[in-house]
XYZ file of C-alpha atoms in Angstrom:
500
model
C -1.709 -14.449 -13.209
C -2.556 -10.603 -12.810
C 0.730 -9.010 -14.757
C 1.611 -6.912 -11.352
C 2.729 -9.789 -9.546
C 5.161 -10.614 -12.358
C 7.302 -8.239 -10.284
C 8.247 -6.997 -14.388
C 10.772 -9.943 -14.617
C 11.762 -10.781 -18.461
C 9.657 -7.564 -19.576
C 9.943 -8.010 -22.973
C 9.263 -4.010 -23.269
C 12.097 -3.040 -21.716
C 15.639 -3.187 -22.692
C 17.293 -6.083 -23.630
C 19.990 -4.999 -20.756
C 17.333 -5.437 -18.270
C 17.555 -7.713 -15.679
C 15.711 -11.258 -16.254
C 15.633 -13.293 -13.161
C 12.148 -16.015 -12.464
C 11.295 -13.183 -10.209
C 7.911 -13.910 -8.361
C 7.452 -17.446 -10.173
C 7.101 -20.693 -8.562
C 10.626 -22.281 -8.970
C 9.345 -25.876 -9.234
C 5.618 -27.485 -9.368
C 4.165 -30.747 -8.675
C 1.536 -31.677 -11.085
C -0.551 -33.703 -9.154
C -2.310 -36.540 -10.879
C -3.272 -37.951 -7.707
C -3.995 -36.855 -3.541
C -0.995 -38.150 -2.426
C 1.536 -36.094 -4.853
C 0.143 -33.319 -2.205
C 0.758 -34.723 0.614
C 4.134 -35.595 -0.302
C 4.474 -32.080 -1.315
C 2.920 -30.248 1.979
C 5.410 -33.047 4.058
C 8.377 -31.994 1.831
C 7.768 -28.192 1.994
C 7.617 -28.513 5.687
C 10.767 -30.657 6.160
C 12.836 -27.742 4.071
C 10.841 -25.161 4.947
C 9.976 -24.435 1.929
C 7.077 -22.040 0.691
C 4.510 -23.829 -0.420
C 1.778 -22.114 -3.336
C -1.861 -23.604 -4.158
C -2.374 -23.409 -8.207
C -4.872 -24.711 -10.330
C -5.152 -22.221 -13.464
C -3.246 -19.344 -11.901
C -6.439 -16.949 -12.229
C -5.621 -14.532 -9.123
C -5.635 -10.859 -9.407
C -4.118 -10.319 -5.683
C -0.823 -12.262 -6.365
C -2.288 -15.556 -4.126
C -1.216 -17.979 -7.303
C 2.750 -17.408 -6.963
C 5.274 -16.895 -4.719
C 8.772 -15.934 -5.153
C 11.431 -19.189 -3.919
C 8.202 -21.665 -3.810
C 6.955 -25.000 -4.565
C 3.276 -24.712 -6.250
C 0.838 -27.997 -5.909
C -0.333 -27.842 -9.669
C -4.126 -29.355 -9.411
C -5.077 -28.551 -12.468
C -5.280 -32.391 -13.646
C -7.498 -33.491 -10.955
C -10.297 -33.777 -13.056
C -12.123 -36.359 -12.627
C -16.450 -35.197 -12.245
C -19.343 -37.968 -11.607
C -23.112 -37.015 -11.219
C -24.034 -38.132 -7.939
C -27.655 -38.935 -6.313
C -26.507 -37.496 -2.971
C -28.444 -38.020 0.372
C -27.428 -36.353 3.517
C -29.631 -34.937 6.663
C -29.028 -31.086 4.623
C -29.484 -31.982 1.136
C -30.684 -35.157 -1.092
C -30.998 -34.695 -4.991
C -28.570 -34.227 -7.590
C -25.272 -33.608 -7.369
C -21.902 -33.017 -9.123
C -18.715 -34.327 -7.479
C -15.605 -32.526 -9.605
C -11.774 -32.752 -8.729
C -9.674 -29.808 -8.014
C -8.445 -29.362 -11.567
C -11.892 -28.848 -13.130
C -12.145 -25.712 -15.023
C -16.050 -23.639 -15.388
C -17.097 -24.719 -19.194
C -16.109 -28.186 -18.262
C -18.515 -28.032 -15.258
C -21.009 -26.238 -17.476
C -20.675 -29.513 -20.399
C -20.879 -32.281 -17.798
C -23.888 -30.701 -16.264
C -25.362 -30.175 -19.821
C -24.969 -33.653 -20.858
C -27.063 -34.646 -17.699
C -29.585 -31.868 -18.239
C -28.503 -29.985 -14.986
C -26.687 -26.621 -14.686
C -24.283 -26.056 -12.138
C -23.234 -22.648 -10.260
C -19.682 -21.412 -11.659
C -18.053 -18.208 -12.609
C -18.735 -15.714 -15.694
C -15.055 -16.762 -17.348
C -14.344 -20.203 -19.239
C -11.244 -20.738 -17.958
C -11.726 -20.435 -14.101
C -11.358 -23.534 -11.679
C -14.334 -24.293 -10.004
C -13.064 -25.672 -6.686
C -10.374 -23.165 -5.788
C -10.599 -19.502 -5.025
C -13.382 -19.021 -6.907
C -15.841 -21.105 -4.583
C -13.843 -20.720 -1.888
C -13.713 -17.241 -1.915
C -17.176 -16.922 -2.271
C -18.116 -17.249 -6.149
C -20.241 -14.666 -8.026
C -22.129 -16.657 -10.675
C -23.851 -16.394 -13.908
C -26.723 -18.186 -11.976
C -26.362 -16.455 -8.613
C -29.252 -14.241 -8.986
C -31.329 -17.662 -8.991
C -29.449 -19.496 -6.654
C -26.969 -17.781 -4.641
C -23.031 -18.141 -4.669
C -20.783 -20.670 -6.046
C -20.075 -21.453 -2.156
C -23.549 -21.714 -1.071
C -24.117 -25.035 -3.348
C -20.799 -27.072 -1.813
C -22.312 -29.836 -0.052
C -18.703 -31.828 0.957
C -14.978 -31.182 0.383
C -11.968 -33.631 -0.069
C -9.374 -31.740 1.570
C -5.838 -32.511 2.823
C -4.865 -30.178 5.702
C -1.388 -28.807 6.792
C -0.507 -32.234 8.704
C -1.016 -34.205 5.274
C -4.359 -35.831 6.577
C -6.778 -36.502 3.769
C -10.209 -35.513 4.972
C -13.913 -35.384 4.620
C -15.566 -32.326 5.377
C -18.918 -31.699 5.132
C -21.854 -30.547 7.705
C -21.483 -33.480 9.902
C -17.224 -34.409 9.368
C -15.134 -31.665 10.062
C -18.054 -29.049 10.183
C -15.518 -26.052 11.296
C -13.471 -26.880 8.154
C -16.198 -27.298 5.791
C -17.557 -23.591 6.966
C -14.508 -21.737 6.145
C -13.788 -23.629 2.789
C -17.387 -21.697 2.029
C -16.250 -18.493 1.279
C -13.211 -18.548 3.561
C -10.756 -17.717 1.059
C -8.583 -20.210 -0.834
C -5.151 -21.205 -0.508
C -4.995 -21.149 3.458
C -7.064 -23.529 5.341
C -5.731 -26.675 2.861
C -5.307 -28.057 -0.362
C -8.945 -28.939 -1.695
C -9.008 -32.280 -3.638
C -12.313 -31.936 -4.580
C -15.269 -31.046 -3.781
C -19.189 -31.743 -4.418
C -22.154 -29.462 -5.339
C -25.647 -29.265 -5.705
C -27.012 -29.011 -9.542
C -30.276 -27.782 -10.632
C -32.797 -28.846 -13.459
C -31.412 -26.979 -16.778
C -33.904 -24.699 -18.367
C -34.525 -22.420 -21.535
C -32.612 -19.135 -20.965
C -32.340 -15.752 -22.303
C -29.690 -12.704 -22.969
C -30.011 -9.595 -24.060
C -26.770 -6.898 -24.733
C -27.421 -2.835 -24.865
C -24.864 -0.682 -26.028
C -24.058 3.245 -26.022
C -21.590 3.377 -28.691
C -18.518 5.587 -27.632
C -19.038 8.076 -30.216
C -19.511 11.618 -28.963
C -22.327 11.084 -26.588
C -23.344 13.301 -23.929
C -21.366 11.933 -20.957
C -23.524 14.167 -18.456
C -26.855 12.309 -20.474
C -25.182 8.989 -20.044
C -24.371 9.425 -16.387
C -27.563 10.774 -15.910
C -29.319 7.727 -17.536
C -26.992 5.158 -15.639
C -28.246 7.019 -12.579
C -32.135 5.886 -13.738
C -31.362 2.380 -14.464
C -29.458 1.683 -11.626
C -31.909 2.796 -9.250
C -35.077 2.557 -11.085
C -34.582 -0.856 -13.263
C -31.998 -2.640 -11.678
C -33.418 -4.014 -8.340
C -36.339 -5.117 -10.089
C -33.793 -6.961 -12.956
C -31.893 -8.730 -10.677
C -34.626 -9.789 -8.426
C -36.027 -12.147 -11.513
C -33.024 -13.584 -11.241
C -31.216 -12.642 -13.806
C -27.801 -11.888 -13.982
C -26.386 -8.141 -15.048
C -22.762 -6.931 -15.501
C -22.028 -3.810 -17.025
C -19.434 -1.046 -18.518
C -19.003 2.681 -17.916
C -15.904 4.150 -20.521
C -15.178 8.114 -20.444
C -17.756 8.225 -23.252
C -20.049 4.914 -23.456
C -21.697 2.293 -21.496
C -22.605 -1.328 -22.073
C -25.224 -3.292 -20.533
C -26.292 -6.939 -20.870
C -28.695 -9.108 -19.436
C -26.288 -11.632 -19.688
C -28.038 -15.186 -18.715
C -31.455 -14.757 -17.380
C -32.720 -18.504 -16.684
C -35.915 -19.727 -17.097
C -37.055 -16.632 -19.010
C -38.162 -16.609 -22.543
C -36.599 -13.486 -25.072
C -40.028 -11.913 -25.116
C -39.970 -12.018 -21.615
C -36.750 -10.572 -21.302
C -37.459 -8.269 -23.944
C -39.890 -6.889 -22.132
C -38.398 -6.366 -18.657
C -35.614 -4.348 -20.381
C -38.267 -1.658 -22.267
C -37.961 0.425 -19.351
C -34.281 0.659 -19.594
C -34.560 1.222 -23.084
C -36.997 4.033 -22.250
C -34.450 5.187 -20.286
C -32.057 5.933 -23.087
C -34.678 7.304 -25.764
C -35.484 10.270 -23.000
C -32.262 11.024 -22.686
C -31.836 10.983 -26.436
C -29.173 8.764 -26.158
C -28.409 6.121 -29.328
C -28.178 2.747 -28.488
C -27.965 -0.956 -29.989
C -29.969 -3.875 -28.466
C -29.987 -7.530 -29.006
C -31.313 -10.588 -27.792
C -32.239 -14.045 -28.066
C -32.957 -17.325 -26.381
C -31.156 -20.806 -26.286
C -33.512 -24.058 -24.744
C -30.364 -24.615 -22.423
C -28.446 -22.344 -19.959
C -25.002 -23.857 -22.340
C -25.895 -22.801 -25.752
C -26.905 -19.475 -24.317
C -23.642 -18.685 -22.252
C -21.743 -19.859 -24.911
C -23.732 -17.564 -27.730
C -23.149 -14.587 -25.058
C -19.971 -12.406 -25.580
C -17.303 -13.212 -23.775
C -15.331 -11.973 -20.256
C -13.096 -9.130 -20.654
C -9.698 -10.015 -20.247
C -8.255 -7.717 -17.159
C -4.681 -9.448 -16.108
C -3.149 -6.324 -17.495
C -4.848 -3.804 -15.145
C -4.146 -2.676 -11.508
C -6.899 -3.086 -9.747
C -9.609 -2.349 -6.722
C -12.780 -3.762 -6.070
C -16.302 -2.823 -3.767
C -19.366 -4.455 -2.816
C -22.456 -2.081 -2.990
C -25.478 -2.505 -1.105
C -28.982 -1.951 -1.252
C -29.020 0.684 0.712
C -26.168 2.464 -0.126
C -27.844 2.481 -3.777
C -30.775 3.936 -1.745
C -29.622 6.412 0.894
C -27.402 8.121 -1.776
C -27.691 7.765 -5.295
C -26.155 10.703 -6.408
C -23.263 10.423 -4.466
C -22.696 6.986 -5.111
C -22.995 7.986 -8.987
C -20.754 10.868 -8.503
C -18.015 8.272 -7.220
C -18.333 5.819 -9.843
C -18.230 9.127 -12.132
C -14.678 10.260 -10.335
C -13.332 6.603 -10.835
C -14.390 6.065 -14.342
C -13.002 8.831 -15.711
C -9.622 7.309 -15.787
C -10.235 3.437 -14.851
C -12.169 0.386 -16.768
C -15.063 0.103 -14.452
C -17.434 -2.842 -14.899
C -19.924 -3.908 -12.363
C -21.577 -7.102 -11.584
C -25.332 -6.634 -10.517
C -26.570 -9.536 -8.686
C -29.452 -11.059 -5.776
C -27.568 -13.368 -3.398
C -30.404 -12.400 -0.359
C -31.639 -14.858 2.450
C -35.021 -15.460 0.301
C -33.394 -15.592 -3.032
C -30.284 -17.984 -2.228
C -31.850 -19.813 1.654
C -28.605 -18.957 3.210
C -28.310 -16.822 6.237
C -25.101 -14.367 6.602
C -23.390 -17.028 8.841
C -24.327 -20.403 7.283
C -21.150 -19.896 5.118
C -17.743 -18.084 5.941
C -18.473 -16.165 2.876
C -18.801 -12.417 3.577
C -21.954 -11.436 4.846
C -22.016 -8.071 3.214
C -22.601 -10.412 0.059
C -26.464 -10.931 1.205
C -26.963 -6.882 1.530
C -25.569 -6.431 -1.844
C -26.759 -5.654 -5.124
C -23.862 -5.200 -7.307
C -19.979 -5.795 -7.128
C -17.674 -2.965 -8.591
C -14.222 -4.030 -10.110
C -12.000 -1.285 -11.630
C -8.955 -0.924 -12.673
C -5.942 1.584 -14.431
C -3.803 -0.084 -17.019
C -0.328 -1.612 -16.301
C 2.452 0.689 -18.252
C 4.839 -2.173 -19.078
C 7.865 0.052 -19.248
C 7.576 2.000 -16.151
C 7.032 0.795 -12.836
C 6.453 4.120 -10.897
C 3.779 4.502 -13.087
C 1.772 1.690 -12.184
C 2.985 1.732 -8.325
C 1.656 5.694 -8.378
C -1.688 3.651 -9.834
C -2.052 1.180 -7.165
C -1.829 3.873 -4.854
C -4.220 5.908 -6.296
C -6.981 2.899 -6.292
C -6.473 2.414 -2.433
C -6.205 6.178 -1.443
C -8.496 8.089 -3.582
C -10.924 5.621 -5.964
C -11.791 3.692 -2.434
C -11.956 6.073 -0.751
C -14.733 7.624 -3.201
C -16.532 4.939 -2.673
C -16.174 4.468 1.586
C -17.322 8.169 1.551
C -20.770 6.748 0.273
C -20.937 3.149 1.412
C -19.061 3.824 4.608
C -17.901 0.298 6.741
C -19.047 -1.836 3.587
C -17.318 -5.088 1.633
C -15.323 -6.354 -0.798
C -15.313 -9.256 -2.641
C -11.801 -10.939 -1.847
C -11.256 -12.457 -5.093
C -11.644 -8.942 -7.048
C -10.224 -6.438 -5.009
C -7.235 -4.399 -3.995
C -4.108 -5.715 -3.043
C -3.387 -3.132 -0.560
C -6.901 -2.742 0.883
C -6.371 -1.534 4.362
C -8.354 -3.336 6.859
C -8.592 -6.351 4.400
C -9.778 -8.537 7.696
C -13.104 -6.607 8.493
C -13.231 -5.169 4.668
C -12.920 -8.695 3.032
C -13.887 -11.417 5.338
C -16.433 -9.145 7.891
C -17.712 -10.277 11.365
C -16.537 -13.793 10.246
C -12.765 -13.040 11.058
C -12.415 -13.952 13.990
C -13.930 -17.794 13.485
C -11.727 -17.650 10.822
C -8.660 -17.524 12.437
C -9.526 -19.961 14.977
C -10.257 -22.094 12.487
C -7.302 -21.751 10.441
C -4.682 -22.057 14.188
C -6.397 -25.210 14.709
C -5.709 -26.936 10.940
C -2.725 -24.818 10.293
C -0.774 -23.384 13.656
C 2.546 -23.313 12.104
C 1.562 -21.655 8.868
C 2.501 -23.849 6.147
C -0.463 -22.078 3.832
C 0.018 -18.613 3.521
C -1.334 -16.416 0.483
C -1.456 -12.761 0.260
C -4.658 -11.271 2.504
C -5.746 -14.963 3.267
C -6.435 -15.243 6.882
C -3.221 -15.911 8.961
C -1.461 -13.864 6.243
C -1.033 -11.340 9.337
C 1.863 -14.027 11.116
C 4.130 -13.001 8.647
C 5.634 -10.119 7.306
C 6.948 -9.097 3.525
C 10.225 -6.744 3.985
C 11.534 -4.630 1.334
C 14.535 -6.787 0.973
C 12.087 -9.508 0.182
C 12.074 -11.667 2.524
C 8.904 -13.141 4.576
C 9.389 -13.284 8.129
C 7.304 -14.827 10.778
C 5.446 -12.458 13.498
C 6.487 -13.022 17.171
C 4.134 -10.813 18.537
C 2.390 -7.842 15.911
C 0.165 -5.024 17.986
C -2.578 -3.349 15.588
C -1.858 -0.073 16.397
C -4.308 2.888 15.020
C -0.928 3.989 13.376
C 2.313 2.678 12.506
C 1.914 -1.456 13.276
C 4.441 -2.087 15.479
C 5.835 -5.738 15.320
C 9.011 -8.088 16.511
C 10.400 -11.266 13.937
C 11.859 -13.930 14.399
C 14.998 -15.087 14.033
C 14.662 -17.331 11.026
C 13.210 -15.513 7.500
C 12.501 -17.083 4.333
C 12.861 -15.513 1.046
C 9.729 -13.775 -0.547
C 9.559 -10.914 -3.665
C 7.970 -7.312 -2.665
C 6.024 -6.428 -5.448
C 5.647 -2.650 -3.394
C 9.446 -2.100 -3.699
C 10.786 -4.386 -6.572
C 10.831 -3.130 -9.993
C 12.756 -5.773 -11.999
């Protein structure tokens, strides 16, 4: 869980005088072994009126993994995986069918010990079936194959009125849309769900680094500026797979798994970046090498960055706003790293590289313009809270607004974003909204699933005393949102106003 929505309960920095309440924590769990410890669960919640919080592994940097005064369904030991030969009128060929609880190395093993490799997220420790590929799922592999939510062929899900169901192109096709990029934690509890897999295959990496010691930063901006617009189209569209680092004084590049390409070949796709750097007269150190499977080489890789400690924001940039404007674009990412850890993720997720149209799955369609995902973020200060509240708001009203200045009415990817993103609907889900929400009044009218930006998050409201009250009837206004609650409120933490 992202250290902000700790609401800075039992800060161990601070005075032992402090208050030290469970704060923003689940008060109870159910560790589900089993479906119907859920649907005991959702039928209990509802009976109290309880809040009820979806939780596998708790990886969530926009708070959707707790809830203040809830009762989480723990999934994480829903495990169970079985290779499948799986024939339906979309898809027939290999398959992996994994429970809810199924973290991404243990996908990555099972698939290895069948010789397949199977779409998943850049971090060990990340469930497969929850918000990652139901938010949409940036992958290791997606520059091959697409998103983590483009492979799910079929879910197990239980829905709001404890119904166990099937959905899949042909059973509950409305369901099975959203679940594809929809956003997790609101349209059910996913039980598990089943996948496509691919033939494994030899694969590359290759890291570059500009050491942070004394370097030009004008030379290394300047030589960023190359790569990104001269090298990295042409990188990603071999389908490999490209994050990157820009410090105040450095910047680190890797060609982190690049399938089905031997190190020569690698080796020599990156000269021209290396090029790059030698005009520029910047130093640099490069390595590579090659593994026969996609598994020895992501595990021979470095590592994700751990980020839980940061505040955070988060853009999708397109194609063409790489194009139209590269200087500008530069100069933003210039502004925002001058204070923030900025990584981005450089990927090919297009109609002809991944077969999937904008609408074949809920997940944004500003994915498919896309060519890299920017995540940044200012560190927490663990003893004062105005600090990192005056940080929050400086991501939402001056680092995105950098970056709307030069990719104006673009994306975000909902899973690595900000919090207070205004406009999350059209910003995080686009054009797909308003299916969205029809989908989610007909499996959910009452709003027993509710996570922070999820869609239907609108029907309630979080007051500064805390509490989470239920919308009669909200106006979007351009200004001020002008709305009326009910009666009845149930208790919810304010991680805007609370400070321990």
């Amino acid at each position: 869980m992202a250290y902000t929505f700790t609401n800075n309960s039992c800060n161990p920095w601070l005075d032992r005088t402090a208050p030290c309440t469970i704060g923003s924590h689940v008060v109870y769990a159910i560790n589900a072994t089993d479906p119907t410890h859920l649907q005991r669960g959702i039928s209990f919640a509802k009976r109290h009126n309880i809040r009820l919080v979806i939780r596998n592994t708790g990886h969530d940097y926009l708070g959707r993994s707790t809830g203040a005064h809830s009762l989480a369904l723990w999934t994480r030991n829903l495990r169970s995986m079985e290779l499948l030969d799986y024939r339906s009128s979309v898809y027939t060929g290999p398959a992996i069918m994994m429970g809810a609880g199924v973290l991404a190395i243990e996908a990555y093993r099972f698939a290895d010990s069948h010789n397949v490799v199977v779409v998943g997220g850049n971090c060990p420790s990340v469930g497969m079936t929850g918000g990652y590929a139901q938010g949409g799922g940036i992958s290791l592999l997606s520059s091959v194959y697409g998103l983590g939510a483009d492979q799910v062929l079929e879910w197990t899900v239980i829905t709001a009125d404890g119904e166990l169901v099937t959905a899949n192109s042909t059973h509950h096709p409305d369901l099975y849309w959203a679940l594809r990029g929809g956003g997790g934690g609101t349209f059910g509890v996913v039980v598990s769900m089943t996948v496509k897999v691919f033939p494994d295959t030899y694969t590359s990496s290759a890291a570059i680094t500009v050491p942070d010691n004394g370097a030009n930063i004008d030379a290394i901006y300047a030589a960023f500026k190359a790569f990104i617009t001269t090298q990295l189209p042409t990188l990603v569209d071999r389908g490999i797979y490209i994050p990157w680092v820009l410090t105040p004084a450095g910047f680190h590049l890797e060609a982190r798994i690049a399938a089905g390409l031997h190190k020569d070949e690698l080796d020599g796709l990156l000269q021209p970046t290396l090029s790059i750097l030698e005009d520029a007269q910047l130093e640099y150190n490069y390595s590579s090498f090659e593994t026969p499977t996609f598994l020895g080489t992501y595990e021979g890789a470095p590592g994700a960055s751990n980020v839980s400690d940061y505040v955070t924001g988060g853009r999708l940039i397109s194609r063409s706003a790489l194009q139209s404007d590269p200087d500008g674009l530069v100069a933003a990412l210039r502004h925002i790293g001058s204070q923030a850890f900025l990584t981005g993720v450089s990927f090919n997720v297009n109609t002809t590289r991944s077969g999937m149209s904008p609408d074949e799955v809920a997940a944004n369609p500003y994915f498919r313009e896309s060519i890299f995902n920017l995540f940044f973020g200012l560190p927490i200060d663990y003893q004062d809270w105005d600090i990192n509240l005056a940080r929050m708001d400086k991501i939402t009203n001056d680092d995105l607004n950098q970056l709307e200045k030069v990719a104006p009415n673009g994306g975000a990817y909902l899973n690595e974003a900000d919090i207070a993103q205004p406009d999350f609907q059209s910003v995080f889900y686009g054009n797909h909204y308003p299916r969205l929400e029809r989908i989610k009044q007909r499996y959910d009218p009452d709003g027993v699933f509710y996570a922070k930006t999820a869609v239907g998050s609108e029907r309630w409201e979080e007051r500064e005393n805390g509490r989470l009250c239920k919308v009669k009837a909200p106006e979007r206004n351009v200004g001020d949102k002008v709305v009326k609650y009910s009666e009845r409120c149930d208790l919810l933490w304010d991680y805007r106003t609370r400070r321990g």
